[in-house]
PDB file of C-alpha atoms in Angstrom:
ATOM      1  CA  MET A 197     113.027 180.082  49.868  1.00 51.00           C
ATOM      2  CA  PHE A 198     114.057 180.561  53.457  1.00 58.00           C
ATOM      3  CA  SER A 199     116.692 178.496  55.247  1.00 68.00           C
ATOM      4  CA  THR A 200     115.975 175.278  57.108  1.00 80.00           C
ATOM      5  CA  LEU A 201     114.283 175.911  60.445  1.00 83.00           C
ATOM      6  CA  THR A 202     116.584 174.308  63.011  1.00 83.00           C
ATOM      7  CA  ARG A 203     116.003 173.599  66.692  1.00 80.00           C
ATOM      8  CA  PRO A 204     116.291 176.642  68.935  1.00 81.00           C
ATOM      9  CA  SER A 205     119.546 176.948  70.834  1.00 80.00           C
ATOM     10  CA  GLY A 206     119.549 174.660  73.857  1.00 83.00           C
ATOM     11  CA  ALA A 207     116.357 172.821  72.856  1.00 84.00           C
ATOM     12  CA  PRO A 208     116.215 169.063  73.479  1.00 88.00           C
ATOM     13  CA  ALA A 209     117.207 166.688  70.684  1.00 88.00           C
ATOM     14  CA  ASP A 210     113.619 165.522  70.081  1.00 86.00           C
ATOM     15  CA  TRP A 211     112.516 169.004  68.989  1.00 84.00           C
ATOM     16  CA  PRO A 212     111.806 168.928  65.231  1.00 83.00           C
ATOM     17  CA  GLU A 213     113.615 170.653  62.427  1.00 85.00           C
ATOM     18  CA  PHE A 214     111.674 171.911  59.431  1.00 85.00           C
ATOM     19  CA  PRO A 215     113.136 171.769  55.907  1.00 83.00           C
ATOM     20  CA  ALA A 216     113.320 174.835  53.717  1.00 84.00           C
ATOM     21  CA  ILE A 217     110.321 175.021  51.410  1.00 86.00           C
ATOM     22  CA  PRO A 218     109.718 176.934  48.175  1.00 88.00           C
ATOM     23  CA  LEU A 219     107.472 179.905  48.827  1.00 87.00           C
ATOM     24  CA  LEU A 220     104.486 180.830  46.730  1.00 86.00           C
ATOM     25  CA  ARG A 221     105.156 184.264  45.233  1.00 83.00           C
ATOM     26  CA  THR A 222     101.801 185.863  44.583  1.00 78.00           C
ATOM     27  CA  ALA A 223     100.189 189.263  45.023  1.00 70.00           C
ATOM     28  CA  THR A 224      96.807 187.757  45.897  1.00 76.00           C
ATOM     29  CA  PRO A 225      95.759 184.880  48.123  1.00 83.00           C
ATOM     30  CA  LEU A 226      94.966 181.544  46.519  1.00 87.00           C
ATOM     31  CA  PRO A 227      91.277 180.671  46.237  1.00 89.00           C
ATOM     32  CA  ALA A 228      90.113 178.188  48.863  1.00 90.00           C
ATOM     33  CA  ALA A 229      89.666 175.476  46.211  1.00 94.00           C
ATOM     34  CA  GLN A 230      93.456 175.477  45.677  1.00 93.00           C
ATOM     35  CA  TRP A 231      94.480 175.159  49.339  1.00 92.00           C
ATOM     36  CA  PRO A 232      96.113 171.880  50.316  1.00 93.00           C
ATOM     37  CA  ALA A 233      94.003 169.910  52.777  1.00 94.00           C
ATOM     38  CA  LEU A 234      94.838 170.335  56.448  1.00 95.00           C
ATOM     39  CA  ALA A 235      96.623 167.378  57.996  1.00 96.00           C
ATOM     40  CA  LEU A 236      97.383 168.804  61.435  1.00 96.00           C
ATOM     41  CA  SER A 237      99.189 166.641  63.962  1.00 95.00           C
ATOM     42  CA  TRP A 238     100.730 167.112  67.379  1.00 96.00           C
ATOM     43  CA  GLN A 239     104.359 166.298  68.010  1.00 93.00           C
ATOM     44  CA  MET A 240     105.054 165.767  71.696  1.00 93.00           C
ATOM     45  CA  VAL A 241     108.535 166.866  72.768  1.00 90.00           C
ATOM     46  CA  THR A 242     110.628 167.150  75.891  1.00 89.00           C
ATOM     47  CA  PRO A 243     109.393 170.298  77.700  1.00 88.00           C
ATOM     48  CA  HIS A 244     111.676 173.270  77.196  1.00 86.00           C
ATOM     49  CA  ALA A 245     111.331 177.020  77.783  1.00 80.00           C
ATOM     50  CA  ILE A 246     112.354 179.097  74.760  1.00 71.00           C
ATOM     51  CA  ASN A 247     112.007 182.226  76.887  1.00 69.00           C
ATOM     52  CA  PRO A 248     112.421 181.222  80.567  1.00 68.00           C
ATOM     53  CA  ASP A 249     111.306 184.682  81.759  1.00 73.00           C
ATOM     54  CA  GLN A 250     107.770 183.982  80.500  1.00 72.00           C
ATOM     55  CA  GLY A 251     107.541 180.684  82.386  1.00 74.00           C
ATOM     56  CA  ASN A 252     106.143 178.737  79.418  1.00 83.00           C
ATOM     57  CA  GLU A 253     107.590 175.264  78.921  1.00 88.00           C
ATOM     58  CA  ILE A 254     106.608 174.098  75.444  1.00 90.00           C
ATOM     59  CA  ASP A 255     105.811 170.396  75.316  1.00 90.00           C
ATOM     60  CA  ALA A 256     104.082 169.962  71.935  1.00 93.00           C
ATOM     61  CA  TRP A 257     104.150 171.439  68.438  1.00 91.00           C
ATOM     62  CA  LEU A 258     101.162 171.464  66.097  1.00 95.00           C
ATOM     63  CA  THR A 259     102.563 170.770  62.661  1.00 93.00           C
ATOM     64  CA  GLN A 260     101.134 170.887  59.160  1.00 92.00           C
ATOM     65  CA  PRO A 261     102.897 169.295  56.174  1.00 90.00           C
ATOM     66  CA  GLY A 262     103.949 172.053  53.774  1.00 85.00           C
ATOM     67  CA  ALA A 263     104.091 174.741  56.461  1.00 88.00           C
ATOM     68  CA  PRO A 264     107.545 176.283  57.009  1.00 87.00           C
ATOM     69  CA  GLY A 265     107.317 175.699  60.765  1.00 88.00           C
ATOM     70  CA  PRO A 266     104.930 174.858  63.583  1.00 91.00           C
ATOM     71  CA  VAL A 267     101.457 176.375  63.288  1.00 93.00           C
ATOM     72  CA  ALA A 268     100.849 176.381  67.067  1.00 94.00           C
ATOM     73  CA  VAL A 269     102.406 175.310  70.349  1.00 92.00           C
ATOM     74  CA  ALA A 270     101.053 173.793  73.543  1.00 94.00           C
ATOM     75  CA  TYR A 271     102.780 174.603  76.797  1.00 92.00           C
ATOM     76  CA  ARG A 272     102.675 174.448  80.560  1.00 92.00           C
ATOM     77  CA  HIS A 273     102.808 177.758  82.380  1.00 86.00           C
ATOM     78  CA  ARG A 274     104.484 177.167  85.717  1.00 80.00           C
ATOM     79  CA  TRP A 275     103.112 180.346  87.321  1.00 80.00           C
ATOM     80  CA  ASN A 276      99.410 179.878  86.569  1.00 84.00           C
ATOM     81  CA  ARG A 277      97.958 177.413  89.080  1.00 85.00           C
ATOM     82  CA  SER A 278      94.279 177.551  88.074  1.00 89.00           C
ATOM     83  CA  HIS A 279      94.874 177.221  84.292  1.00 90.00           C
ATOM     84  CA  PRO A 280      98.427 175.906  83.925  1.00 93.00           C
ATOM     85  CA  TYR A 281      98.151 174.742  80.300  1.00 94.00           C
ATOM     86  CA  GLY A 282      97.964 176.928  77.241  1.00 93.00           C
ATOM     87  CA  TRP A 283      98.474 177.295  73.518  1.00 95.00           C
ATOM     88  CA  HIS A 284      99.642 179.985  71.159  1.00 92.00           C
ATOM     89  CA  CYS A 285      99.028 180.301  67.431  1.00 94.00           C
ATOM     90  CA  GLY A 286     101.998 180.691  65.107  1.00 91.00           C
ATOM     91  CA  VAL A 287     100.337 181.282  61.731  1.00 92.00           C
ATOM     92  CA  HIS A 288     101.136 184.324  59.596  1.00 89.00           C
ATOM     93  CA  VAL A 289      97.839 185.477  58.062  1.00 88.00           C
ATOM     94  CA  TYR A 290      98.393 186.512  54.470  1.00 82.00           C
ATOM     95  CA  ARG A 291      96.729 189.493  52.790  1.00 71.00           C
ATOM     96  CA  VAL A 292      93.314 189.724  54.392  1.00 65.00           C
ATOM     97  CA  PRO A 293      90.960 192.334  52.870  1.00 63.00           C
ATOM     98  CA  LEU A 294      90.501 195.377  55.076  1.00 61.00           C
ATOM     99  CA  ALA A 295      87.016 196.144  56.355  1.00 61.00           C
ATOM    100  CA  GLY A 296      84.764 198.283  54.227  1.00 61.00           C
ATOM    101  CA  ALA A 297      82.214 197.797  51.522  1.00 57.00           C
ATOM    102  CA  GLY A 298      83.842 197.266  48.151  1.00 62.00           C
ATOM    103  CA  ASN A 299      87.357 197.569  49.564  1.00 57.00           C
ATOM    104  CA  THR A 300      89.035 194.731  47.647  1.00 58.00           C
ATOM    105  CA  ARG A 301      92.347 196.415  46.853  1.00 57.00           C
ATOM    106  CA  SER A 302      93.556 197.279  50.337  1.00 56.00           C
ATOM    107  CA  ARG A 303      94.898 194.208  52.103  1.00 62.00           C
ATOM    108  CA  VAL A 304      96.997 193.545  55.159  1.00 73.00           C
ATOM    109  CA  SER A 305      99.158 190.680  56.427  1.00 82.00           C
ATOM    110  CA  TYR A 306      99.766 190.003  60.110  1.00 84.00           C
ATOM    111  CA  ASP A 307     100.868 187.375  62.617  1.00 89.00           C
ATOM    112  CA  CYS A 308      97.993 185.696  64.431  1.00 92.00           C
ATOM    113  CA  ARG A 309      98.394 186.323  68.143  1.00 91.00           C
ATOM    114  CA  ARG A 310      95.530 184.171  69.452  1.00 94.00           C
ATOM    115  CA  TRP A 311      96.174 182.075  72.529  1.00 94.00           C
ATOM    116  CA  GLY A 312      94.226 180.265  75.212  1.00 94.00           C
ATOM    117  CA  ILE A 313      94.636 178.899  78.726  1.00 94.00           C
ATOM    118  CA  HIS A 314      93.110 175.698  80.051  1.00 95.00           C
ATOM    119  CA  ARG A 315      93.057 173.317  82.999  1.00 95.00           C
ATOM    120  CA  THR A 316      94.463 170.257  81.193  1.00 95.00           C
ATOM    121  CA  PRO A 317      96.998 169.667  78.410  1.00 94.00           C
ATOM    122  CA  GLU A 318      94.307 167.929  76.345  1.00 96.00           C
ATOM    123  CA  GLU A 319      92.066 171.008  76.523  1.00 96.00           C
ATOM    124  CA  ALA A 320      94.979 173.218  75.455  1.00 96.00           C
ATOM    125  CA  GLN A 321      95.823 171.017  72.475  1.00 97.00           C
ATOM    126  CA  ASP A 322      92.168 170.796  71.485  1.00 97.00           C
ATOM    127  CA  GLY A 323      91.820 174.592  71.707  1.00 97.00           C
ATOM    128  CA  ALA A 324      94.812 175.162  69.418  1.00 97.00           C
ATOM    129  CA  LEU A 325      93.682 172.502  66.963  1.00 97.00           C
ATOM    130  CA  ARG A 326      90.165 173.997  66.768  1.00 97.00           C
ATOM    131  CA  HIS A 327      91.562 177.508  66.307  1.00 97.00           C
ATOM    132  CA  VAL A 328      93.889 176.577  63.443  1.00 97.00           C
ATOM    133  CA  HIS A 329      91.236 174.387  61.808  1.00 95.00           C
ATOM    134  CA  ASP A 330      88.549 177.078  62.062  1.00 96.00           C
ATOM    135  CA  GLU A 331      90.597 180.224  61.410  1.00 94.00           C
ATOM    136  CA  HIS A 332      93.562 179.136  59.273  1.00 94.00           C
ATOM    137  CA  GLN A 333      92.372 176.524  56.799  1.00 94.00           C
ATOM    138  CA  ASP A 334      95.067 177.782  54.432  1.00 93.00           C
ATOM    139  CA  ALA A 335      97.861 176.961  56.916  1.00 93.00           C
ATOM    140  CA  ALA A 336      99.555 174.636  54.404  1.00 92.00           C
ATOM    141  CA  VAL A 337      99.894 177.332  51.725  1.00 91.00           C
ATOM    142  CA  PRO A 338     103.513 178.590  51.732  1.00 89.00           C
ATOM    143  CA  TYR A 339     102.711 182.295  51.477  1.00 86.00           C
ATOM    144  CA  PRO A 340     105.481 184.909  51.765  1.00 81.00           C
ATOM    145  CA  GLY A 341     106.002 185.966  55.348  1.00 84.00           C
ATOM    146  CA  ARG A 342     105.151 182.565  56.815  1.00 87.00           C
ATOM    147  CA  ASP A 343     108.788 181.498  56.652  1.00 86.00           C
ATOM    148  CA  GLN A 344     109.950 184.573  58.558  1.00 84.00           C
ATOM    149  CA  ARG A 345     107.142 184.161  61.105  1.00 84.00           C
ATOM    150  CA  ALA A 346     108.182 180.534  61.592  1.00 85.00           C
ATOM    151  CA  HIS A 347     111.773 181.576  62.349  1.00 82.00           C
ATOM    152  CA  VAL A 348     110.648 184.223  64.845  1.00 81.00           C
ATOM    153  CA  PHE A 349     108.040 181.945  66.430  1.00 76.00           C
ATOM    154  CA  TYR A 350     110.268 178.866  66.694  1.00 78.00           C
ATOM    155  CA  GLY A 351     113.602 180.354  67.562  1.00 67.00           C
TER     156      GLY A 351
END
């Protein structure tokens, strides 16, 4: 179990905190039939830049009950005038089989780095929601590594 995920330093009071959750200790991914159903929802917050040098002011978190932190963010990028709204995925992908016929033993885990830019905040939120729904249907499974990714992604 990882510690409670608290608001980043200097973040507004309406930014969420995420409780510590027990992690699933397993050497193999759960079968899809055992994944909790997705119940994704957006939490709108006071815009705040975690890293002001990047120019991204986060204004919404995509949350999933049972996840150790946000699964995606929506933001406004103050330096991009044609596509000022964007999203970034925050899911740690757990133990995906490597490419190759019959290669079922070699597996790899990684942080999803997908992102998108859009003209409106609604398009950005829809893009993130579609990505997590289509690519990370196991986002509610508390796999090892997702807690650490949540702390890096959120703080």
